[in-house]
Amino acid sequence: QVQLVESGGGLVQAGGSLRLSCKVSGSVFSIDAMGWYRQAPGKQRELVAIITKGGTTNYADSVKGRFTISRDSAENVVFLQMDGLKPEDTAVYYCNARARRLRYSDVDNYWGRGTQVTISS
């Protein structure tokens, strides 16, 4: 069974920084991409940042220049360094992995349970 476990959320003041981590455990053949999504109260879940197996990254416009996504492919860990945090960054942040359990299986989406990030003004 594939599990994603996030850590690093918390409460910080505006302008501060947080670093989120997410580790994929369980049996996977390959991970095509890993990313972070967030969901604020009353809003839909949105993509924050994604990084592919080849290292290509993509960010939501709202976080470009402030957030940095990186991964340790050997350990199946993805990080999200968040600097210059704003109150509007407050949300539950979810880790996502697009992975194949076997060589010839389809790519499936796996999700963590989420970690709360709260930014005070």
PDB file of C-alpha atoms in Angstrom:
ATOM      1  CA  GLN A   1       0.000   0.000   0.000  1.00  0.00           C
ATOM      2  CA  VAL A   2       1.282   3.444  -0.920  1.00  0.00           C
ATOM      3  CA  GLN A   3       1.248   6.091   1.797  1.00  0.00           C
ATOM      4  CA  LEU A   4       2.185   9.756   1.764  1.00  0.00           C
ATOM      5  CA  VAL A   5       3.018  11.424   5.049  1.00  0.00           C
ATOM      6  CA  GLU A   6       3.376  15.198   5.258  1.00  0.00           C
ATOM      7  CA  SER A   7       5.129  17.197   7.943  1.00  0.00           C
ATOM      8  CA  GLY A   8       6.223  20.756   8.594  1.00  0.00           C
ATOM      9  CA  GLY A   9       2.986  22.701   8.791  1.00  0.00           C
ATOM     10  CA  GLY A  10       2.286  25.197  11.519  1.00  0.00           C
ATOM     11  CA  LEU A  11       1.500  28.773  12.475  1.00  0.00           C
ATOM     12  CA  VAL A  12       3.799  31.616  11.438  1.00  0.00           C
ATOM     13  CA  GLN A  13       3.541  35.354  11.035  1.00  0.00           C
ATOM     14  CA  ALA A  14       3.263  37.020   7.669  1.00  0.00           C
ATOM     15  CA  GLY A  15       6.643  37.279   6.023  1.00  0.00           C
ATOM     16  CA  GLY A  16       7.885  34.129   7.710  1.00  0.00           C
ATOM     17  CA  SER A  17       8.926  30.784   6.284  1.00  0.00           C
ATOM     18  CA  LEU A  18       7.940  27.149   6.548  1.00  0.00           C
ATOM     19  CA  ARG A  19       9.306  23.991   4.967  1.00  0.00           C
ATOM     20  CA  LEU A  20       6.956  21.128   4.199  1.00  0.00           C
ATOM     21  CA  SER A  21       8.118  17.573   3.636  1.00  0.00           C
ATOM     22  CA  CYS A  22       6.326  14.556   2.244  1.00  0.00           C
ATOM     23  CA  LYS A  23       7.622  11.020   2.119  1.00  0.00           C
ATOM     24  CA  VAL A  24       6.177   8.290  -0.053  1.00  0.00           C
ATOM     25  CA  SER A  25       6.321   4.860   1.506  1.00  0.00           C
ATOM     26  CA  GLY A  26       5.195   1.480   0.265  1.00  0.00           C
ATOM     27  CA  SER A  27       5.825  -0.412  -2.915  1.00  0.00           C
ATOM     28  CA  VAL A  28       6.059   1.770  -6.011  1.00  0.00           C
ATOM     29  CA  PHE A  29       7.816   1.056  -9.285  1.00  0.00           C
ATOM     30  CA  SER A  30       8.239   4.693 -10.234  1.00  0.00           C
ATOM     31  CA  ILE A  31       7.014   8.159  -9.340  1.00  0.00           C
ATOM     32  CA  ASP A  32       6.365  10.324 -12.374  1.00  0.00           C
ATOM     33  CA  ALA A  33       5.704  13.537 -10.487  1.00  0.00           C
ATOM     34  CA  MET A  34       5.200  14.848  -6.996  1.00  0.00           C
ATOM     35  CA  GLY A  35       3.466  17.994  -5.980  1.00  0.00           C
ATOM     36  CA  TRP A  36       1.715  20.110  -3.421  1.00  0.00           C
ATOM     37  CA  TYR A  37      -1.879  21.261  -3.486  1.00  0.00           C
ATOM     38  CA  ARG A  38      -3.760  23.382  -1.000  1.00  0.00           C
ATOM     39  CA  GLN A  39      -7.332  23.954   0.021  1.00  0.00           C
ATOM     40  CA  ALA A  40      -8.507  26.981   1.923  1.00  0.00           C
ATOM     41  CA  PRO A  41     -11.879  27.027   3.728  1.00  0.00           C
ATOM     42  CA  GLY A  42     -14.713  27.392   1.257  1.00  0.00           C
ATOM     43  CA  LYS A  43     -12.421  27.066  -1.748  1.00  0.00           C
ATOM     44  CA  GLN A  44     -11.495  24.311  -4.161  1.00  0.00           C
ATOM     45  CA  ARG A  45      -8.236  22.445  -3.912  1.00  0.00           C
ATOM     46  CA  GLU A  46      -5.612  24.099  -6.107  1.00  0.00           C
ATOM     47  CA  LEU A  47      -2.189  23.218  -7.403  1.00  0.00           C
ATOM     48  CA  VAL A  48       0.655  24.980  -5.615  1.00  0.00           C
ATOM     49  CA  ALA A  49       3.713  23.383  -7.201  1.00  0.00           C
ATOM     50  CA  ILE A  50       4.732  20.229  -8.993  1.00  0.00           C
ATOM     51  CA  ILE A  51       8.046  18.607  -9.884  1.00  0.00           C
ATOM     52  CA  THR A  52       8.482  15.845 -12.439  1.00  0.00           C
ATOM     53  CA  LYS A  53      10.824  12.886 -12.365  1.00  0.00           C
ATOM     54  CA  GLY A  54      13.090  14.839 -14.671  1.00  0.00           C
ATOM     55  CA  GLY A  55      13.167  17.838 -12.376  1.00  0.00           C
ATOM     56  CA  THR A  56      10.844  20.141 -14.301  1.00  0.00           C
ATOM     57  CA  THR A  57       8.878  22.393 -11.976  1.00  0.00           C
ATOM     58  CA  ASN A  58       5.672  24.327 -12.287  1.00  0.00           C
ATOM     59  CA  TYR A  59       4.171  26.806  -9.841  1.00  0.00           C
ATOM     60  CA  ALA A  60       0.898  28.570  -9.309  1.00  0.00           C
ATOM     61  CA  ASP A  61       1.240  32.227 -10.231  1.00  0.00           C
ATOM     62  CA  SER A  62       0.354  33.213  -6.679  1.00  0.00           C
ATOM     63  CA  VAL A  63       3.452  31.517  -5.240  1.00  0.00           C
ATOM     64  CA  LYS A  64       6.055  32.090  -7.954  1.00  0.00           C
ATOM     65  CA  GLY A  65       9.185  33.654  -6.538  1.00  0.00           C
ATOM     66  CA  ARG A  66       8.212  32.767  -2.962  1.00  0.00           C
ATOM     67  CA  PHE A  67       7.895  28.961  -2.914  1.00  0.00           C
ATOM     68  CA  THR A  68      10.415  26.382  -4.081  1.00  0.00           C
ATOM     69  CA  ILE A  69       9.671  22.721  -4.680  1.00  0.00           C
ATOM     70  CA  SER A  70      12.400  20.101  -4.652  1.00  0.00           C
ATOM     71  CA  ARG A  71      12.644  16.335  -4.333  1.00  0.00           C
ATOM     72  CA  ASP A  72      14.982  13.622  -3.165  1.00  0.00           C
ATOM     73  CA  SER A  73      14.205  10.924  -5.682  1.00  0.00           C
ATOM     74  CA  ALA A  74      16.346   8.340  -3.934  1.00  0.00           C
ATOM     75  CA  GLU A  75      14.268   8.688  -0.769  1.00  0.00           C
ATOM     76  CA  ASN A  76      10.932   9.463  -2.469  1.00  0.00           C
ATOM     77  CA  VAL A  77      10.634  12.723  -0.576  1.00  0.00           C
ATOM     78  CA  VAL A  78       9.336  16.052  -1.846  1.00  0.00           C
ATOM     79  CA  PHE A  79       9.860  19.387  -0.135  1.00  0.00           C
ATOM     80  CA  LEU A  80       8.142  22.749  -0.360  1.00  0.00           C
ATOM     81  CA  GLN A  81      10.121  25.715   0.910  1.00  0.00           C
ATOM     82  CA  MET A  82       7.719  28.567   1.531  1.00  0.00           C
ATOM     83  CA  ASP A  83       9.145  32.042   2.062  1.00  0.00           C
ATOM     84  CA  GLY A  84       7.482  35.410   2.252  1.00  0.00           C
ATOM     85  CA  LEU A  85       4.304  33.804   3.534  1.00  0.00           C
ATOM     86  CA  LYS A  86       1.068  35.770   3.342  1.00  0.00           C
ATOM     87  CA  PRO A  87      -2.236  35.336   5.180  1.00  0.00           C
ATOM     88  CA  GLU A  88      -3.798  34.196   1.911  1.00  0.00           C
ATOM     89  CA  ASP A  89      -1.443  31.204   1.931  1.00  0.00           C
ATOM     90  CA  THR A  90      -3.415  29.826   4.866  1.00  0.00           C
ATOM     91  CA  ALA A  91      -4.783  26.427   3.890  1.00  0.00           C
ATOM     92  CA  VAL A  92      -4.443  22.706   4.334  1.00  0.00           C
ATOM     93  CA  TYR A  93      -1.554  21.587   2.166  1.00  0.00           C
ATOM     94  CA  TYR A  94      -1.753  18.165   0.546  1.00  0.00           C
ATOM     95  CA  CYS A  95       1.066  16.145  -0.926  1.00  0.00           C
ATOM     96  CA  ASN A  96       0.414  14.329  -4.200  1.00  0.00           C
ATOM     97  CA  ALA A  97       2.326  11.635  -6.031  1.00  0.00           C
ATOM     98  CA  ARG A  98       1.598  10.308  -9.511  1.00  0.00           C
ATOM     99  CA  ALA A  99       3.058   6.838  -9.373  1.00  0.00           C
ATOM    100  CA  ARG A 100       3.041   3.386 -10.902  1.00  0.00           C
ATOM    101  CA  ARG A 101       2.937   0.473  -8.514  1.00  0.00           C
ATOM    102  CA  LEU A 102       4.214  -1.942 -11.158  1.00  0.00           C
ATOM    103  CA  ARG A 103       6.217  -1.524 -14.346  1.00  0.00           C
ATOM    104  CA  TYR A 104       3.178  -1.812 -16.635  1.00  0.00           C
ATOM    105  CA  SER A 105       0.456  -0.445 -14.392  1.00  0.00           C
ATOM    106  CA  ASP A 106      -1.336   2.824 -14.996  1.00  0.00           C
ATOM    107  CA  VAL A 107      -0.290   6.000 -13.254  1.00  0.00           C
ATOM    108  CA  ASP A 108      -2.402   6.553 -10.165  1.00  0.00           C
ATOM    109  CA  ASN A 109      -2.796   9.595  -7.954  1.00  0.00           C
ATOM    110  CA  TYR A 110      -1.905   9.220  -4.302  1.00  0.00           C
ATOM    111  CA  TRP A 111      -2.625  11.792  -1.615  1.00  0.00           C
ATOM    112  CA  GLY A 112      -1.428  12.588   1.846  1.00  0.00           C
ATOM    113  CA  ARG A 113      -3.820  13.492   4.642  1.00  0.00           C
ATOM    114  CA  GLY A 114      -2.781  17.132   4.642  1.00  0.00           C
ATOM    115  CA  THR A 115      -0.988  19.506   6.955  1.00  0.00           C
ATOM    116  CA  GLN A 116      -2.364  22.810   8.194  1.00  0.00           C
ATOM    117  CA  VAL A 117      -0.506  26.006   7.358  1.00  0.00           C
ATOM    118  CA  THR A 118      -1.752  29.150   9.070  1.00  0.00           C
ATOM    119  CA  ILE A 119      -0.305  32.607   8.458  1.00  0.00           C
ATOM    120  CA  SER A 120      -1.171  35.373  10.872  1.00  0.00           C
ATOM    121  CA  SER A 121      -1.196  39.004   9.791  1.00  0.00           C
TER     122      SER A 121
END
